[in-house]
Structures are given as C-alpha cells and as structure tokens.
C-alpha cells in the first residue's frame, strides 16, 4: 500500500507534534523553565558587545546608596537582606568576596584569569576559591549567576535592570560596631583593584572596617 | 488580487505587535521563561525572553553539568520549535521577526515614493525622536531615539536610491566620517572621552556611541552611492533572483547554524552571539541611546560587532531580505518545517496566467510557482497579495486565510478568452 502525498505529510506532521511535545515535557522535567528564566534575568553582555562601566572611588555602604543604580531606586536607603551564610562567614573571616559570572561570559573569564595570575584566587571560575595566601582572613565564593539558587544572592547585590549583568563582584566586611559594609560592582573590575581593595581592608585602611 | 490590503495590514500589524511584545520590559513586564520564535536579543533593554541561538550556545556551555542541564535548554528549544514549526513553518520570519520587519521598512524607504511627505519632514521627525533621549535617561526614549537614528539612515538611503540624488548618501558618509573622526580623537585622548555632564556630551564623548553610529552611517552611505552607480550600469541587485551564483550563497546560513554549537564548545564562549549583528541592531544601539555613560566596549569583540552591524544595515539595502536569504541561522532552523507546516501557500497552476507579478513581489527572490513552501520561502504572503487570479492562496490547514478576490474569476475568464482566441 502506498500513501498519497497528503497522507505522508499528515503522518510527518503528527510525528513532529508528538516529538515536539515529548521534548517539551522531558525538558520541563529537567527544569527548563526555571533555568531559562534565570538566564534571561542576567543580561547577556555578549549580545551587547559592551561591559558596564562602574569606575571611580570604592566606598563601602551599609544601605543601598543613592545613585547605586545610576539613578534613583526603590532600594535606596534600605539595608540589603544579607543571606545568613554570608553573615556567618563574616563572623569568622574579615572579608567575604562574591564573584558572579555567567556561562560563556568573556569579561567574567578575563577578570577571573586576571585575579588568578595575580595570585588572588585559585582554580577555575566554576569551582574556584581564594588563594591560600589570603584564606585565613578572606573567603571567596564564585557563583554562576544563571543558576537559580545563586541568583537569589545575586539579586540582593544587583543594581536594578539597565545595568544588570555579569561579572559582578561584591566585597563584604564588617565595621567595628558589627554593621555589614559592602561594595558591589557590575562589569569587569580590574583584578589589581579588587586585590588592592581587599588588601586595604586587611591593612585597616578602609574607614570603618574592623 | 487576494485582498492585498487586508493581508498586508495584518502582516504589518503582527510585525509591530511582535516588536512591541519583544520589548515589553519597557513597561515593567519582568523576565519570562519564554523563547522568542525569531531573532531578538535578551540583552536588548526591555527584552523579556530568550534568543533561540543564545539558548543553543548556553545549552552547549552547560555540558559540564551533565546531560540533564544541556537537555533542559536544548530540549526545551527543540520541543518548542518543532511544535511551532509544525504549525507555522518559516512563517515567523515573514510575519513576526523584528529583524525581517527592519528589512521590510528599509525596502519600502528604498523603493516606495514618499507621497505628501517631504524629506525635510522625515529629517525633523528623526531629530525629534533622537533629542529627548539626549536630555533624559529612559529606556523608552532610548528606543525612540534608535528608531529616529534608523529613520535618518533610511532617509539618506531613500534620497539616494529612490530619488536618485547622491546627496543623501553623501550626507550619510559625511556624518559617518565626522563621527569616526571624533571616535579617533576620543580614543587618542585629544578630546577628553566620557565627559557625561551635561548629558548630551555623554553621546558625543562616548567612544562606543560615536564609533557604532559612525560606522553604520559611513557604510550605509558608501553602499547607497555604490548601489546607485552599480545599477546605472548593471541593474539593481535588490531584487536578485534565486539562481546561478546567488544560489551558492544561500547555504551559508546552514553552515552558520551548524557551526554555532561546535564554536561555543571549542571556545567556551557565546561565540556567535558575541559578534552577531542582530544584537548590535536591537540591543547595542538602544542601550547606547539609553545609557551611553554606563557602558564601555568589550575590548575583545565590540568593534567586530559594530562592523558586522554596519555591514548588516548595508546588506539590508543592497539585497532585499539579504540577511534572511544568506545568513540567518534561525531561518535555517525553521526551513525544514516548511514542507509539512499547516501554515502554507498553495499554488493552483490551473488558475495561473503567468503574469510574473508573484516573482516580482517575492522578497526572497523565488519563483512562487515552483518554489513556494520550499526551505527558502518565508511564507510572507506577498505573492498571494499580488496574484490577480487567486492562483496562490494562503492557508492554515484547510482554512483559507487570504480572502478571495471578487475580480479573480473575471480576470481568469478574460485571460482564457484571449488565450483561446490565440491573441496571446
């Protein structure tokens, strides 16, 4: 029995619909929707060919500062809800550094490589840590901002949309009175400057830091 | 003719709706889990969904997290695309894609006379769209300014190629040359770069803004003048028909599509996204119009991207839907579905009078009588719009989407009478 061309087309069409549905259901079970949403939230700097510029003086904050987003923000004047594990970490270490990166993010890889060459960090982006020379006083967490559980932390320190993106580097310490002091920079941050800021805190040069 | 106005207005309305929905973040819509069924960058200010090509790259880069992580992205993309493709085929290219819409607009400004509209009016509208963004930082104003900029480019193209006055192209070259010269002065520090106050200086002292817009103006101006000179001698390349050497360029898009995953795997980067011109068109330029002071060019690929974007704009005025014909990897992804999709153009040879109007109308350079629903067809329905005898009909399954023309039967009858009389 030979099928007519319209029957063949119908057969292919039904197969495609079943195949498409099977792919969709299987991918859904693997968490496709959450993963896609998490990726969309982090600005794809590759699409832009641009890196956010956050130059100038490093000044530590307690609350979200004015101009943090490049303009007014609903967060200005409020204290960030620092995750508990960061607060615990700050109880034992003088500085906590959070490095947020994204898959395929060229400036992230460039900044990490720069920090590694300076002997500030060891390992790769995805499983890296602070170099042994600093590990007594400093903790570093390198996190993929496209992964939902890390994105919750990323959102705490993220300026509102418009300048969001990766890499993002956050430096946290505590003041003598126990307040959490923090500074966050979206975009490529010169590795030498990151190292100098952390060393400045350790040397007691950052005003207010413990 | 199958109600051309209705079909055309439906298509244009859908293209505008798709563009507006794509940037719904401008009015506060948050990021979704959806994937655009066309080319649009998630980094565009106000973007709310993922780009399909970007999903492929991210899927590949997830390999170190295991099959499940890769499948979550690639499986989702394939599932969605197979379902949409089975219904609409490559229809998204013709009916929704903002990049296709951009090329359609370029085509109209290149070929359609501006009735009752003087070039000076278009110029003033462009400036009126650009100026507010120079005073206030706003995502919506950034987009309006982008539209104004492309309108300015289109005006130069229109003046050169429709009105056949070199002055349009020459002004674009002049504007581009001035901006590129300014970029060089800024780069060398002869003029202090990134002076952001007052705000207009944020544009004129931003190396990225002057360089990006300068390159686009310069290349578009040069292309317009070159096309004008070329067509005086050898005809207009805009309506290039499929065949000969032109046919050889068509598979390039398939090679691009097939190279995306291996390139991402080998380089560990978003290799295509980093340099693709669509990002430049819908993401980089609006971002620079929105917040020029907050961004610096990526040292590795900003200039490659800027150059590619300028080439893209130049291509869109040289060959109608040139991007869709030769380079779009997403079109290549949709192409195989055309053979079986429900949304299709049906050709009835018995009603055809060989008037060739459909061939002239096809943006992809096809002969709809032989190549309708092939991998190259974007199902835009422009051939259906111009067909005087309803030999071409747009359908979704069995449902006819294009309304029958009341004069089709009359024209066909008259044609058969003349043909039967041997006067043809």
Short mmCIF file of N, CA, C and O in Angstrom, two decimals, chain B residues 74-116:
data_model
loop_
_atom_site.label_atom_id
_atom_site.label_comp_id
_atom_site.label_asym_id
_atom_site.label_seq_id
_atom_site.Cartn_x
_atom_site.Cartn_y
_atom_site.Cartn_z
N UNK B 74 18.35 22.73 25.49
CA UNK B 74 18.25 22.31 24.08
C UNK B 74 16.91 21.60 23.83
O UNK B 74 16.26 21.82 22.81
N UNK B 75 16.51 20.74 24.76
CA UNK B 75 15.24 20.02 24.61
C UNK B 75 14.06 20.97 24.59
O UNK B 75 13.12 20.81 23.81
N UNK B 76 14.12 21.98 25.45
CA UNK B 76 13.06 22.99 25.50
C UNK B 76 12.97 23.73 24.15
O UNK B 76 11.90 23.88 23.57
N UNK B 77 14.14 24.14 23.67
CA UNK B 77 14.19 24.86 22.40
C UNK B 77 13.66 23.99 21.25
O UNK B 77 12.82 24.42 20.46
N UNK B 78 14.16 22.76 21.19
CA UNK B 78 13.74 21.86 20.11
C UNK B 78 12.24 21.57 20.18
O UNK B 78 11.54 21.64 19.17
N UNK B 79 11.76 21.27 21.39
CA UNK B 79 10.34 20.97 21.56
C UNK B 79 9.47 22.11 21.09
O UNK B 79 8.54 21.93 20.30
N UNK B 80 9.82 23.31 21.56
CA UNK B 80 9.03 24.49 21.20
C UNK B 80 9.09 24.76 19.70
O UNK B 80 8.07 25.04 19.05
N UNK B 81 10.30 24.63 19.15
CA UNK B 81 10.47 24.93 17.72
C UNK B 81 9.82 23.87 16.83
O UNK B 81 9.30 24.21 15.77
N UNK B 82 9.85 22.64 17.27
CA UNK B 82 9.19 21.60 16.45
C UNK B 82 7.69 21.85 16.43
O UNK B 82 7.06 21.80 15.37
N UNK B 83 7.13 22.19 17.59
CA UNK B 83 5.68 22.45 17.65
C UNK B 83 5.30 23.68 16.82
O UNK B 83 4.36 23.63 16.01
N UNK B 84 6.04 24.77 17.02
CA UNK B 84 5.72 26.00 16.27
C UNK B 84 5.99 25.77 14.78
O UNK B 84 5.21 26.17 13.91
N UNK B 85 7.12 25.09 14.50
CA UNK B 85 7.50 24.83 13.10
C UNK B 85 6.47 23.95 12.40
O UNK B 85 6.14 24.18 11.24
N UNK B 86 5.92 22.97 13.11
CA UNK B 86 4.92 22.07 12.51
C UNK B 86 3.66 22.85 12.14
O UNK B 86 2.97 22.51 11.19
N UNK B 87 3.40 23.92 12.86
CA UNK B 87 2.20 24.71 12.57
C UNK B 87 2.51 25.84 11.57
O UNK B 87 1.84 25.99 10.56
N UNK B 88 3.56 26.60 11.87
CA UNK B 88 3.78 27.83 11.07
C UNK B 88 4.95 27.76 10.09
O UNK B 88 5.16 28.69 9.32
N UNK B 89 5.76 26.69 10.14
CA UNK B 89 6.92 26.62 9.26
C UNK B 89 7.83 27.80 9.48
O UNK B 89 8.09 28.19 10.62
N UNK B 90 8.26 28.42 8.38
CA UNK B 90 9.15 29.58 8.50
C UNK B 90 8.33 30.88 8.57
O UNK B 90 8.85 31.96 8.31
N UNK B 91 7.06 30.74 8.91
CA UNK B 91 6.16 31.90 8.92
C UNK B 91 6.61 33.01 9.85
O UNK B 91 6.35 34.19 9.58
N UNK B 92 7.29 32.66 10.96
CA UNK B 92 7.73 33.69 11.90
C UNK B 92 8.67 34.68 11.22
O UNK B 92 8.69 35.86 11.57
N UNK B 93 9.43 34.21 10.23
CA UNK B 93 10.37 35.10 9.52
C UNK B 93 9.59 36.19 8.76
O UNK B 93 9.99 37.34 8.73
N UNK B 94 8.50 35.78 8.15
CA UNK B 94 7.74 36.72 7.32
C UNK B 94 6.73 37.54 8.10
O UNK B 94 6.37 38.64 7.68
N UNK B 95 6.26 37.01 9.22
CA UNK B 95 5.14 37.65 9.90
C UNK B 95 5.44 38.25 11.27
O UNK B 95 4.63 38.99 11.80
N UNK B 96 6.57 37.90 11.87
CA UNK B 96 6.80 38.38 13.23
C UNK B 96 8.20 38.94 13.46
O UNK B 96 8.37 39.87 14.25
N UNK B 97 9.20 38.38 12.84
CA UNK B 97 10.59 38.72 13.19
C UNK B 97 10.88 40.22 13.05
O UNK B 97 10.72 40.79 11.97
N UNK B 98 11.31 40.88 14.13
CA UNK B 98 11.63 42.31 14.06
C UNK B 98 12.78 42.61 13.10
O UNK B 98 12.83 43.70 12.53
N UNK B 99 13.67 41.64 12.93
CA UNK B 99 14.79 41.86 12.01
C UNK B 99 14.27 41.85 10.56
O UNK B 99 14.69 42.66 9.73
N UNK B 100 13.31 40.96 10.31
CA UNK B 100 12.67 40.94 8.99
C UNK B 100 11.89 42.22 8.77
O UNK B 100 11.90 42.80 7.68
N UNK B 101 11.23 42.69 9.81
CA UNK B 101 10.45 43.92 9.74
C UNK B 101 11.37 45.10 9.40
O UNK B 101 11.04 45.95 8.55
N UNK B 102 12.52 45.13 10.05
CA UNK B 102 13.51 46.19 9.78
C UNK B 102 13.89 46.18 8.30
O UNK B 102 13.94 47.23 7.64
N UNK B 103 14.11 44.97 7.77
CA UNK B 103 14.49 44.87 6.35
C UNK B 103 13.33 45.29 5.44
O UNK B 103 13.56 45.89 4.39
N UNK B 104 12.11 44.97 5.85
CA UNK B 104 10.93 45.40 5.07
C UNK B 104 10.82 46.93 5.05
O UNK B 104 10.52 47.52 4.02
N UNK B 105 11.07 47.55 6.21
CA UNK B 105 11.00 49.01 6.29
C UNK B 105 12.07 49.62 5.38
O UNK B 105 11.81 50.58 4.63
N UNK B 106 13.26 49.04 5.43
CA UNK B 106 14.35 49.53 4.58
C UNK B 106 13.96 49.42 3.10
O UNK B 106 14.25 50.29 2.30
N UNK B 107 13.28 48.33 2.77
CA UNK B 107 12.86 48.11 1.39
C UNK B 107 11.87 49.21 0.96
O UNK B 107 11.98 49.78 -0.12
N UNK B 108 10.91 49.50 1.85
CA UNK B 108 9.90 50.49 1.50
C UNK B 108 10.52 51.87 1.31
O UNK B 108 10.16 52.60 0.39
N UNK B 109 11.47 52.21 2.20
CA UNK B 109 12.07 53.53 2.07
C UNK B 109 13.00 53.60 0.87
O UNK B 109 13.34 54.67 0.39
N UNK B 110 13.37 52.43 0.37
CA UNK B 110 14.26 52.39 -0.80
C UNK B 110 13.46 52.45 -2.09
O UNK B 110 13.92 52.96 -3.09
N UNK B 111 12.24 51.88 -2.06
CA UNK B 111 11.51 51.73 -3.31
C UNK B 111 10.18 52.50 -3.39
O UNK B 111 9.68 52.73 -4.47
N UNK B 112 9.60 52.85 -2.24
CA UNK B 112 8.28 53.47 -2.26
C UNK B 112 8.41 54.99 -2.22
O UNK B 112 9.10 55.52 -1.35
N UNK B 113 7.74 55.68 -3.16
CA UNK B 113 7.82 57.14 -3.10
C UNK B 113 7.10 57.66 -1.86
O UNK B 113 6.06 57.13 -1.47
N UNK B 114 7.67 58.66 -1.23
CA UNK B 114 7.02 59.23 -0.05
C UNK B 114 6.01 60.27 -0.52
O UNK B 114 6.37 61.39 -0.86
N UNK B 115 4.74 59.84 -0.55
CA UNK B 115 3.70 60.75 -1.02
C UNK B 115 3.37 61.76 0.07
O UNK B 115 3.19 61.38 1.23
N UNK B 116 3.26 62.99 -0.31
CA UNK B 116 2.89 64.08 0.60
C UNK B 116 3.85 64.23 1.78
O UNK B 116 3.53 64.90 2.75
#
